[in-house]
PDB file of C-alpha atoms and ligand atoms in Angstrom:
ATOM      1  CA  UNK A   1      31.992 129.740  51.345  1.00 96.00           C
ATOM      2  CA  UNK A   2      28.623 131.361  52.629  1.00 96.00           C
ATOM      3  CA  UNK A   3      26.393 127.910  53.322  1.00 96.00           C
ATOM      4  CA  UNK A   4      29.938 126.997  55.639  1.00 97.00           C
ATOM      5  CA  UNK A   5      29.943 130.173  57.061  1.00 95.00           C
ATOM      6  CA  UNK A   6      33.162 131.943  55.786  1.00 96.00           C
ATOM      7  CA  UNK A   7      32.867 135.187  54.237  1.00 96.00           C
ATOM      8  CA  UNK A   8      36.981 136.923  53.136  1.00 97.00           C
ATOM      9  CA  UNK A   9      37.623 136.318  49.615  1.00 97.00           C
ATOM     10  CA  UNK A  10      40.239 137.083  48.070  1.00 97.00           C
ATOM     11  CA  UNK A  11      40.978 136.915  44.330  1.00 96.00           C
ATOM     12  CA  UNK A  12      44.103 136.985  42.531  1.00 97.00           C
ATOM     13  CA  UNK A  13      44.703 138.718  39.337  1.00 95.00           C
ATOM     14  CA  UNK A  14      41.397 137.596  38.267  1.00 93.00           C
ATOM     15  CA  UNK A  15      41.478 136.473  34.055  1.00 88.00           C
ATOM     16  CA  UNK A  16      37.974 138.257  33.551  1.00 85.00           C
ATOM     17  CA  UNK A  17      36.448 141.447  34.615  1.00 85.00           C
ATOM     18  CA  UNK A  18      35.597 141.589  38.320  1.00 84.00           C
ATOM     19  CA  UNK A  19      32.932 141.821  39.342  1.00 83.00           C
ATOM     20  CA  UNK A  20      30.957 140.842  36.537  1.00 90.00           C
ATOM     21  CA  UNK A  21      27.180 140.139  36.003  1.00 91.00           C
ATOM     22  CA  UNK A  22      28.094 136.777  34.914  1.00 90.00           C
ATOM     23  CA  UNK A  23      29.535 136.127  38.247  1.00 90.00           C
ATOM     24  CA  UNK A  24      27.281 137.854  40.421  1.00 91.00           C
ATOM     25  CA  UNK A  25      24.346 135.603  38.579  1.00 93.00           C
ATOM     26  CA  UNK A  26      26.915 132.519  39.603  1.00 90.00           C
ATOM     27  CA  UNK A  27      27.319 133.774  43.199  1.00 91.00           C
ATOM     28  CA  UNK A  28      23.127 134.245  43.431  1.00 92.00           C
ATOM     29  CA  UNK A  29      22.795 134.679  47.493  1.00 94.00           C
ATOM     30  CA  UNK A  30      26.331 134.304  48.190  1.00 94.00           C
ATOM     31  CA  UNK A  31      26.595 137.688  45.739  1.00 94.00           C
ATOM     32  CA  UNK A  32      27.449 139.836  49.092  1.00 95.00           C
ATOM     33  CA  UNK A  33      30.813 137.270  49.809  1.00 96.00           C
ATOM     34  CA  UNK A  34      31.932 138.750  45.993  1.00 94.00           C
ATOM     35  CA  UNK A  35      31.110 141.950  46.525  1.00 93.00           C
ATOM     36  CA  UNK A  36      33.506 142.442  49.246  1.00 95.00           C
ATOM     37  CA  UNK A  37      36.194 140.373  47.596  1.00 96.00           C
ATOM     38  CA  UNK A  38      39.592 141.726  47.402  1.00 96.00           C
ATOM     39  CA  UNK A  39      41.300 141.880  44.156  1.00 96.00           C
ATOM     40  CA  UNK A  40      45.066 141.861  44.614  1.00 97.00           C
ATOM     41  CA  UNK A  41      47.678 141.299  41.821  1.00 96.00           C
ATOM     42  CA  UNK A  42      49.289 138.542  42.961  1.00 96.00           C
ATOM     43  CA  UNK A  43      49.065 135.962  45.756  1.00 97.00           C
ATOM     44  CA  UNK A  44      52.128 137.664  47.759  1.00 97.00           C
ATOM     45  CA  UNK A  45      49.895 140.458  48.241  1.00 97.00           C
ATOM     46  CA  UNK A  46      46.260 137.912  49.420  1.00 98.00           C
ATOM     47  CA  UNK A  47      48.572 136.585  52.057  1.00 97.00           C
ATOM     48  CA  UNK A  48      50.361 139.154  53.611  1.00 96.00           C
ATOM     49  CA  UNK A  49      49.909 139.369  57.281  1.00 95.00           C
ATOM     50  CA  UNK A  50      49.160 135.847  57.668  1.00 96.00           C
ATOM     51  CA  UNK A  51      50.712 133.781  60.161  1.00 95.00           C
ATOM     52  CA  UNK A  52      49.686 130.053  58.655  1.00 96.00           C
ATOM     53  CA  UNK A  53      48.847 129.518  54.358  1.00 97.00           C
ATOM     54  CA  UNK A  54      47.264 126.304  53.434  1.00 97.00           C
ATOM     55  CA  UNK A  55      47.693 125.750  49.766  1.00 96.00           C
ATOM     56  CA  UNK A  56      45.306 123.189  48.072  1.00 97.00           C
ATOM     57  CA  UNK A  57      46.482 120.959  45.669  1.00 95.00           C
ATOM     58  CA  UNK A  58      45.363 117.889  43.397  1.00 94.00           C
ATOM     59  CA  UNK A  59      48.926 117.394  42.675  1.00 85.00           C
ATOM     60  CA  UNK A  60      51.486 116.038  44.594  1.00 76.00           C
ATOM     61  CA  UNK A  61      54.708 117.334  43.639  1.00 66.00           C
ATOM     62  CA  UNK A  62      58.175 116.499  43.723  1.00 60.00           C
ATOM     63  CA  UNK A  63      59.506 118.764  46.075  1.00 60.00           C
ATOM     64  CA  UNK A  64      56.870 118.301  48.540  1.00 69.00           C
ATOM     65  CA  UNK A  65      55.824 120.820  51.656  1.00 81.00           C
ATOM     66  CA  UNK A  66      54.380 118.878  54.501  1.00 86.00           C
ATOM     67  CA  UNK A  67      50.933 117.543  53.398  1.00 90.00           C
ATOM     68  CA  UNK A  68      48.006 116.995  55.320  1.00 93.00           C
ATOM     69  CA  UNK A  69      44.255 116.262  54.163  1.00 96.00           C
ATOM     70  CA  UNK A  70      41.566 118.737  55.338  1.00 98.00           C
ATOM     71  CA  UNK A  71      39.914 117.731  58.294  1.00 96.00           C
ATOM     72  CA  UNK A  72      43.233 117.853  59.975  1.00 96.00           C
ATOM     73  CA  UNK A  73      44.283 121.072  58.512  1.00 97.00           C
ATOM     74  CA  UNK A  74      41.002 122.070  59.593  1.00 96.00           C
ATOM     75  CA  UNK A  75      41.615 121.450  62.997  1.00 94.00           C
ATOM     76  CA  UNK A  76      44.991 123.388  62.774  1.00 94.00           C
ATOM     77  CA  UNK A  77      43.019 126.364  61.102  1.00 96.00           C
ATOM     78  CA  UNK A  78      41.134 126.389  64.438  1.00 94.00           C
ATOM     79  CA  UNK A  79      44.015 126.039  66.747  1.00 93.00           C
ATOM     80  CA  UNK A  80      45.858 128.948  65.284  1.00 94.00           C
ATOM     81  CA  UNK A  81      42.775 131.338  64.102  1.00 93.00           C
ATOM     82  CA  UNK A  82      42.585 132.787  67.504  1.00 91.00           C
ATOM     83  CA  UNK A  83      46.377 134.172  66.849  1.00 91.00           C
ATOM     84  CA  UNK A  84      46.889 135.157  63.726  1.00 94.00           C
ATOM     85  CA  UNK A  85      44.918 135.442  60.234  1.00 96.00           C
ATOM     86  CA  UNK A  86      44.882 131.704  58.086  1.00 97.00           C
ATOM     87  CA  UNK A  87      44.907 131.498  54.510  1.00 98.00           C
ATOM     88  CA  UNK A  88      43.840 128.747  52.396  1.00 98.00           C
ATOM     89  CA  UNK A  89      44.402 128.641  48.789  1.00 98.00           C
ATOM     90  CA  UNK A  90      42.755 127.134  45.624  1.00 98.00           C
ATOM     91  CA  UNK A  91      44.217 127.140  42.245  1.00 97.00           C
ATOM     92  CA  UNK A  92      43.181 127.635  39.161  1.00 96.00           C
ATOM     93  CA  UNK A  93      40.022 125.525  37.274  1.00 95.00           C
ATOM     94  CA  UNK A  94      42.546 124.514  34.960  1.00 93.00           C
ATOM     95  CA  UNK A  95      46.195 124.522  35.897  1.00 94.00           C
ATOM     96  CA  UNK A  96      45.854 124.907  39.736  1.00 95.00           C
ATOM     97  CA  UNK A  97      48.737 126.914  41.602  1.00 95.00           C
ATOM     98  CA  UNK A  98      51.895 127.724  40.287  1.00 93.00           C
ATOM     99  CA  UNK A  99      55.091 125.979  41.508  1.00 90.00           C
ATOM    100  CA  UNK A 100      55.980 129.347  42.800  1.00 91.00           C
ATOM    101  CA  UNK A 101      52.518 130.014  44.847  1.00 94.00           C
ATOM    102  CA  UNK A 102      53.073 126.449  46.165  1.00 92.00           C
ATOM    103  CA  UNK A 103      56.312 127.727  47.896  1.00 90.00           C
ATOM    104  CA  UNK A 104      54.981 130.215  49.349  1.00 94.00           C
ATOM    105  CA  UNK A 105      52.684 127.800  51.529  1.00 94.00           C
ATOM    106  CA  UNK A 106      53.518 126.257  54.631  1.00 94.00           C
ATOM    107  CA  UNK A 107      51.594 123.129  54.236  1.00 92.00           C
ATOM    108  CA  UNK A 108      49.695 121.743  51.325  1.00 94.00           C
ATOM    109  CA  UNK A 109      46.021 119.865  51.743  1.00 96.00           C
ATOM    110  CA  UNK A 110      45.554 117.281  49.764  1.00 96.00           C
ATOM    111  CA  UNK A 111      41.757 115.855  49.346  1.00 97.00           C
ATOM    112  CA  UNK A 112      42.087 112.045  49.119  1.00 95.00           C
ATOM    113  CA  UNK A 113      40.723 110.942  46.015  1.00 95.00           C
ATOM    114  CA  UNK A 114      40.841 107.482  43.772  1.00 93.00           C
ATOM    115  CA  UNK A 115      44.377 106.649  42.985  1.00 89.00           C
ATOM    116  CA  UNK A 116      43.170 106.844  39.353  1.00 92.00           C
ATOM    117  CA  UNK A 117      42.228 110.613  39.250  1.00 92.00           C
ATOM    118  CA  UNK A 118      42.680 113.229  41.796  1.00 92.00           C
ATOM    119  CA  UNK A 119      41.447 116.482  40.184  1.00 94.00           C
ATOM    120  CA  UNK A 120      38.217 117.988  41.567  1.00 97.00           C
ATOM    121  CA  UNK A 121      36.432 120.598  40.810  1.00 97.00           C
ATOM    122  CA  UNK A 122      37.682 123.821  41.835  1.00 97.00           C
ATOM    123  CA  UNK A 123      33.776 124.509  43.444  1.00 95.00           C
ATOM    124  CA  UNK A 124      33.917 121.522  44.708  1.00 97.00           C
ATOM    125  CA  UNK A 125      37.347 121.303  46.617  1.00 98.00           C
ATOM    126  CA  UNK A 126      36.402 124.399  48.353  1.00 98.00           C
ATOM    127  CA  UNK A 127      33.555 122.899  49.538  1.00 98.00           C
ATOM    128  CA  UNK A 128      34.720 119.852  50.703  1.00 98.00           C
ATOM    129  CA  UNK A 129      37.719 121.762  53.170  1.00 98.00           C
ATOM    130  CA  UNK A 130      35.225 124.451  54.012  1.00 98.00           C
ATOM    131  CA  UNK A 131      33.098 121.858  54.807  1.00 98.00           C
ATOM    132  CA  UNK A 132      35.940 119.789  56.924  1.00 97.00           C
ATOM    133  CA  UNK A 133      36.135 123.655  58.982  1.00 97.00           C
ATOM    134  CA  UNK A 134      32.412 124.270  59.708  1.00 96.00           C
ATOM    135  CA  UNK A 135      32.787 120.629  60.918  1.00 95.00           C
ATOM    136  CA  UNK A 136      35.526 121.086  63.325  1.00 93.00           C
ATOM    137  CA  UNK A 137      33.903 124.320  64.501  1.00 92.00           C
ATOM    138  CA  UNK A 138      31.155 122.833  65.127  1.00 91.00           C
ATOM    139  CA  UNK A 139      32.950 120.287  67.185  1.00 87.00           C
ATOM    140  CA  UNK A 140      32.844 120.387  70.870  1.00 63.00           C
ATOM    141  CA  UNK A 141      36.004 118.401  71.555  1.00 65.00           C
ATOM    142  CA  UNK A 142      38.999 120.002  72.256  1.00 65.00           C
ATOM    143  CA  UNK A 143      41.014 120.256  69.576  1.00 64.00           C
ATOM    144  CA  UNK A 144      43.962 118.064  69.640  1.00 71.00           C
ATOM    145  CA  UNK A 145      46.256 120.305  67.781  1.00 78.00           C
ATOM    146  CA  UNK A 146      47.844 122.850  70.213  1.00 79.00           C
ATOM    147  CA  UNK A 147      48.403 126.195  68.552  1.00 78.00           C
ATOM    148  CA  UNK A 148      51.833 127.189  68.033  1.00 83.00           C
ATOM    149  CA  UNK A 149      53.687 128.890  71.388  1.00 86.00           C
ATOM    150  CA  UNK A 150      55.604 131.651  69.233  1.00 90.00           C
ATOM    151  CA  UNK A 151      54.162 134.286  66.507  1.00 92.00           C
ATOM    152  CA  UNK A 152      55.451 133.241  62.875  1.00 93.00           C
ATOM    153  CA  UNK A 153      56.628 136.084  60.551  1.00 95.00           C
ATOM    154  CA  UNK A 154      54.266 136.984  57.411  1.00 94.00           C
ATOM    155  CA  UNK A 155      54.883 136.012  54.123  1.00 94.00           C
ATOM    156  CA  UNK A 156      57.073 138.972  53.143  1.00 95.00           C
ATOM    157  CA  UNK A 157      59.046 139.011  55.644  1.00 96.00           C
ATOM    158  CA  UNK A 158      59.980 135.555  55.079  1.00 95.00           C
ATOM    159  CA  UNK A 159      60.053 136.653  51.329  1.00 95.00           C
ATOM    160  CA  UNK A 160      62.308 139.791  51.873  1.00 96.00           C
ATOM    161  CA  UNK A 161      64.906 137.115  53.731  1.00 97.00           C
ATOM    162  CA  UNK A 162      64.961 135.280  51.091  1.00 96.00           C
ATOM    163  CA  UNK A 163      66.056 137.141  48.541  1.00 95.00           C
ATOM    164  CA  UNK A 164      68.114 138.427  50.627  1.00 96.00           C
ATOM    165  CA  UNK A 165      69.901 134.958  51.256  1.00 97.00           C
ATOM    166  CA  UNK A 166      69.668 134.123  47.532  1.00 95.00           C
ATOM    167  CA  UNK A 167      72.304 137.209  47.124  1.00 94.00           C
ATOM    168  CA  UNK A 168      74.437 135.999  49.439  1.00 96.00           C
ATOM    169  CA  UNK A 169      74.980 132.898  49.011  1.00 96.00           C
ATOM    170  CA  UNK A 170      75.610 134.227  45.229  1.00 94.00           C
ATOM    171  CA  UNK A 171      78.124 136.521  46.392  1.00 93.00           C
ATOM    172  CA  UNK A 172      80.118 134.293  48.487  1.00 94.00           C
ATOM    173  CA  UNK A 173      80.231 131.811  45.821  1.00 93.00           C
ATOM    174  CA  UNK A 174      77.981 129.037  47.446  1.00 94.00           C
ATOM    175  CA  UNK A 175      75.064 129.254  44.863  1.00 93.00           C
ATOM    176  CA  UNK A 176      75.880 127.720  41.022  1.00 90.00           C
ATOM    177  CA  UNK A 177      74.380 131.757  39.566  1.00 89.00           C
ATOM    178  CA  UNK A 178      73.450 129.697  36.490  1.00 90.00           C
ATOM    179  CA  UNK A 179      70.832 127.318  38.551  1.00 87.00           C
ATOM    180  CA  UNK A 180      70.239 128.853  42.260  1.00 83.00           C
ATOM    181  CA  UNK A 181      66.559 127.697  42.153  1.00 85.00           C
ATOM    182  CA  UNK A 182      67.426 124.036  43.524  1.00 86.00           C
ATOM    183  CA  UNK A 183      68.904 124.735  46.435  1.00 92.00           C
ATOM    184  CA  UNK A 184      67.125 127.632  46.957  1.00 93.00           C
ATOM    185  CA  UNK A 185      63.790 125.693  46.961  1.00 90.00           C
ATOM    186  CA  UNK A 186      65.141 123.233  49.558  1.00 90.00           C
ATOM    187  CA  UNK A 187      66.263 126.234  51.703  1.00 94.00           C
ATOM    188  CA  UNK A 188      62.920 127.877  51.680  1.00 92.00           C
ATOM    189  CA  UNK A 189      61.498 124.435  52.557  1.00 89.00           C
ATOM    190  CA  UNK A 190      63.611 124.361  55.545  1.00 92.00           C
ATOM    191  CA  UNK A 191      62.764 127.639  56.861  1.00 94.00           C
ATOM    192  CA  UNK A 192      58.727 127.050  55.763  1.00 89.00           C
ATOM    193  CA  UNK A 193      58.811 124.036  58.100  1.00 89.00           C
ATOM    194  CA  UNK A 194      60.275 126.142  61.071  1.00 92.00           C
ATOM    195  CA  UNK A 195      57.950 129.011  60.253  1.00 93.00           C
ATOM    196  CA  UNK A 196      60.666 131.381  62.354  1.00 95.00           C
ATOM    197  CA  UNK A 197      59.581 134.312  64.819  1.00 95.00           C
ATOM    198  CA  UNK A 198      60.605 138.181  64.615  1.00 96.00           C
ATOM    199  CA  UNK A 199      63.388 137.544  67.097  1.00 97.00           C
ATOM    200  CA  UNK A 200      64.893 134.432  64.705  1.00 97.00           C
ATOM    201  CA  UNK A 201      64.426 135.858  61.577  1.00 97.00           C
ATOM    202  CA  UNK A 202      66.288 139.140  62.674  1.00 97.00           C
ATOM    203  CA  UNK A 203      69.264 136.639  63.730  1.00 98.00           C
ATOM    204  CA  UNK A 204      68.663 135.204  60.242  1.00 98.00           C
ATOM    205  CA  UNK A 205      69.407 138.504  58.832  1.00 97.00           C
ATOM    206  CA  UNK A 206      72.117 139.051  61.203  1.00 97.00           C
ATOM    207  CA  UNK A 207      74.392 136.247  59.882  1.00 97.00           C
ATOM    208  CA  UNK A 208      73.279 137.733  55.962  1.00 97.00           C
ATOM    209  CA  UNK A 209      74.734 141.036  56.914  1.00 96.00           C
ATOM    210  CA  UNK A 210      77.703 139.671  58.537  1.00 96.00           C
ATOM    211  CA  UNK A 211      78.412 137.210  55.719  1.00 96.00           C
ATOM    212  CA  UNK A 212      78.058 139.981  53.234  1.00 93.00           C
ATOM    213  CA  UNK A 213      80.852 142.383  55.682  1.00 93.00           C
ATOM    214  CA  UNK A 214      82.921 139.368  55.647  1.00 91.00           C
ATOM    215  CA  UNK A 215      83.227 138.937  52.126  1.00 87.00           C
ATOM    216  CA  UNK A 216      83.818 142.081  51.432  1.00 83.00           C
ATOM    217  CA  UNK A 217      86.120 142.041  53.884  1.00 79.00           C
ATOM    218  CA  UNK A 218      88.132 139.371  52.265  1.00 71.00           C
ATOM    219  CA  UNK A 219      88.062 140.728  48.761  1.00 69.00           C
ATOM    220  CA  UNK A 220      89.446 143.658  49.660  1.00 67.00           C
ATOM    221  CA  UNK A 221      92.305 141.852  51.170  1.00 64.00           C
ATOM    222  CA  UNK A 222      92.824 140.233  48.188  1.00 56.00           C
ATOM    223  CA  UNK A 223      92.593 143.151  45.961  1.00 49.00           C
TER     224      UNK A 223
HETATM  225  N1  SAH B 301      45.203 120.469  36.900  1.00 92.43           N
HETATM  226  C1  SAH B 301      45.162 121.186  38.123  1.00 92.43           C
HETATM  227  C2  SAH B 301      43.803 120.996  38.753  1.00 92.43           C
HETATM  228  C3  SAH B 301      43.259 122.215  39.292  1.00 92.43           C
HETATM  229  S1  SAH B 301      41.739 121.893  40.092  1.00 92.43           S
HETATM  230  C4  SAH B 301      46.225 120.671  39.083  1.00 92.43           C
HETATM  231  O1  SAH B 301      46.668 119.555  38.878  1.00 92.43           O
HETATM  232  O2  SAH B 301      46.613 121.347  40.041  1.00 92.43           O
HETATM  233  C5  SAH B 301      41.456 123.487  40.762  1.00 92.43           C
HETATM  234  C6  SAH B 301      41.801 123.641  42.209  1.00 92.43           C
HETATM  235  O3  SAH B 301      40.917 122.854  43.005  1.00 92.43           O
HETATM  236  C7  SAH B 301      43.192 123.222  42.623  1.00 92.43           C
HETATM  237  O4  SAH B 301      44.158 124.201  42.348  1.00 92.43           O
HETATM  238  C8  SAH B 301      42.996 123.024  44.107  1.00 92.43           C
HETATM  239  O5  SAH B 301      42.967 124.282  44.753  1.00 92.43           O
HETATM  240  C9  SAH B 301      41.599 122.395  44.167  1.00 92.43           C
HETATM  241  N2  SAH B 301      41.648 120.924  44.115  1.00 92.43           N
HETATM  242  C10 SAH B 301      41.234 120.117  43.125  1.00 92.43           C
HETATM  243  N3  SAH B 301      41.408 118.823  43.457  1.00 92.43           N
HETATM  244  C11 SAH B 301      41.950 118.795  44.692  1.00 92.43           C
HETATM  245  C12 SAH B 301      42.369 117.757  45.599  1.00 92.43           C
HETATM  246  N4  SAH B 301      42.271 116.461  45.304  1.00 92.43           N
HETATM  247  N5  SAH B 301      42.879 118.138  46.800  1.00 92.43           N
HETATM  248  C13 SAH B 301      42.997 119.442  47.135  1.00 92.43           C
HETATM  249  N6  SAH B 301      42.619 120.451  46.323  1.00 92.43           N
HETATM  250  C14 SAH B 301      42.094 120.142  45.124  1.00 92.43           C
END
């Protein structure tokens, strides 16, 4: 992160002991970077507040997000940096991010690798996209990605909607309660694409809270 010029770490629910000496002998002259890490408890928390979350991934899964590799995501890290705070996420050495982390990003970078094995390094997949950034900020070209004309809601907002529309749709009967995540994952897919603004998210929540009236509405006719 240092030789490339970036400098917020945050860690998630690290396994060992933070900081450590092991780590800080690891980190040698980029020591300072961990010493002002952020330890949060789970990813939720590192990315609250931001208004674009890259996750990297080796994998490409089945329910994909939009994917991009990283000298273009690069150049959309620089079109929207100006405007609000950018996350990019690694996984895990061994197991990489969670299905569940995964969803909570709005597009996944993918470093192109042999078709026969795609796996780096963790080290060395954060080099290579922090490497694909310094690049394009280094670059005097206009960028050719135009930053987004509206202001995307953080994480938890999104979050708090969506839990919010996973109990109604279970109330008024439109979920299966024995397997919501299905749908559910293709609805949070569709509203991660739009990325929606204060103003569309409150209508969001509008139609939840008039569903929810409605329904009760009706059950108390039928009662
Ligand atoms: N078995 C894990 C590999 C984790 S590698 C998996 O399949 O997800 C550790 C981390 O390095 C990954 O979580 C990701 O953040 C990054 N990484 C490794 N290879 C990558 C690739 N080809 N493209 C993007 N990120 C990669």
């Amino acid at each position: 992160m240092k030789v490339m010029g970036l400098s917020r770490l945050f860690l998630v629910a690290p396994e060992a002991p933070f900081p450590s000496s092991r780590a800080t002998a690891m980190a040698t002259s980029g020591d300072d970077i961990l010493q002002k890490a952020t330890v949060v408890d789970d990813m939720l928390a590192a990315i609250s507040g931001c208004g674009l979350v890259l996750g990297t991934t080796a994998r490409l899964r089945s329910l994909p997000l939009p994917v991009t590799d990283p000298r273009k995501a690069a150049e959309r890290v620089l079109a929207e940096a100006p405007q609000h705070e950018v996350a990019i996420v690694f996984g895990r050495e061994n197991s990489g991010l969670t299905n569940e982390e995964t969803r909570l990003c709005h597009y996944l970078v993918n470093i192109p690798t042999s078709e026969e094995y795609h796996s780096l390094n963790l080290a060395q997949a954060v080099q290579v996209v922090t490497y694909e950034l310094h690049m394009a900020a280094l670059s005097e070209l206009p960028g050719e990605v135009a930053p987004p004309d509206w202001v995307p809601e953080p994480p938890e907002r999104l979050e708090f909607y969506f839990q919010r529309l996973q109990r109604t749709l279970l109330e008024i009967g439109f979920l299966n309660p024995d397997q919501p995540k299905r749908l559910m994952q293709r609805l949070r897919r569709l509203y991660q694409r739009a990325r929606p603004d204060e103003n569309e998210l409150n209508i969001l929540n509008g139609i939840l809270s008039a569903t929810l009236e409605r329904a009760g509405e009706r059950e108390d006719d039928g009662a």
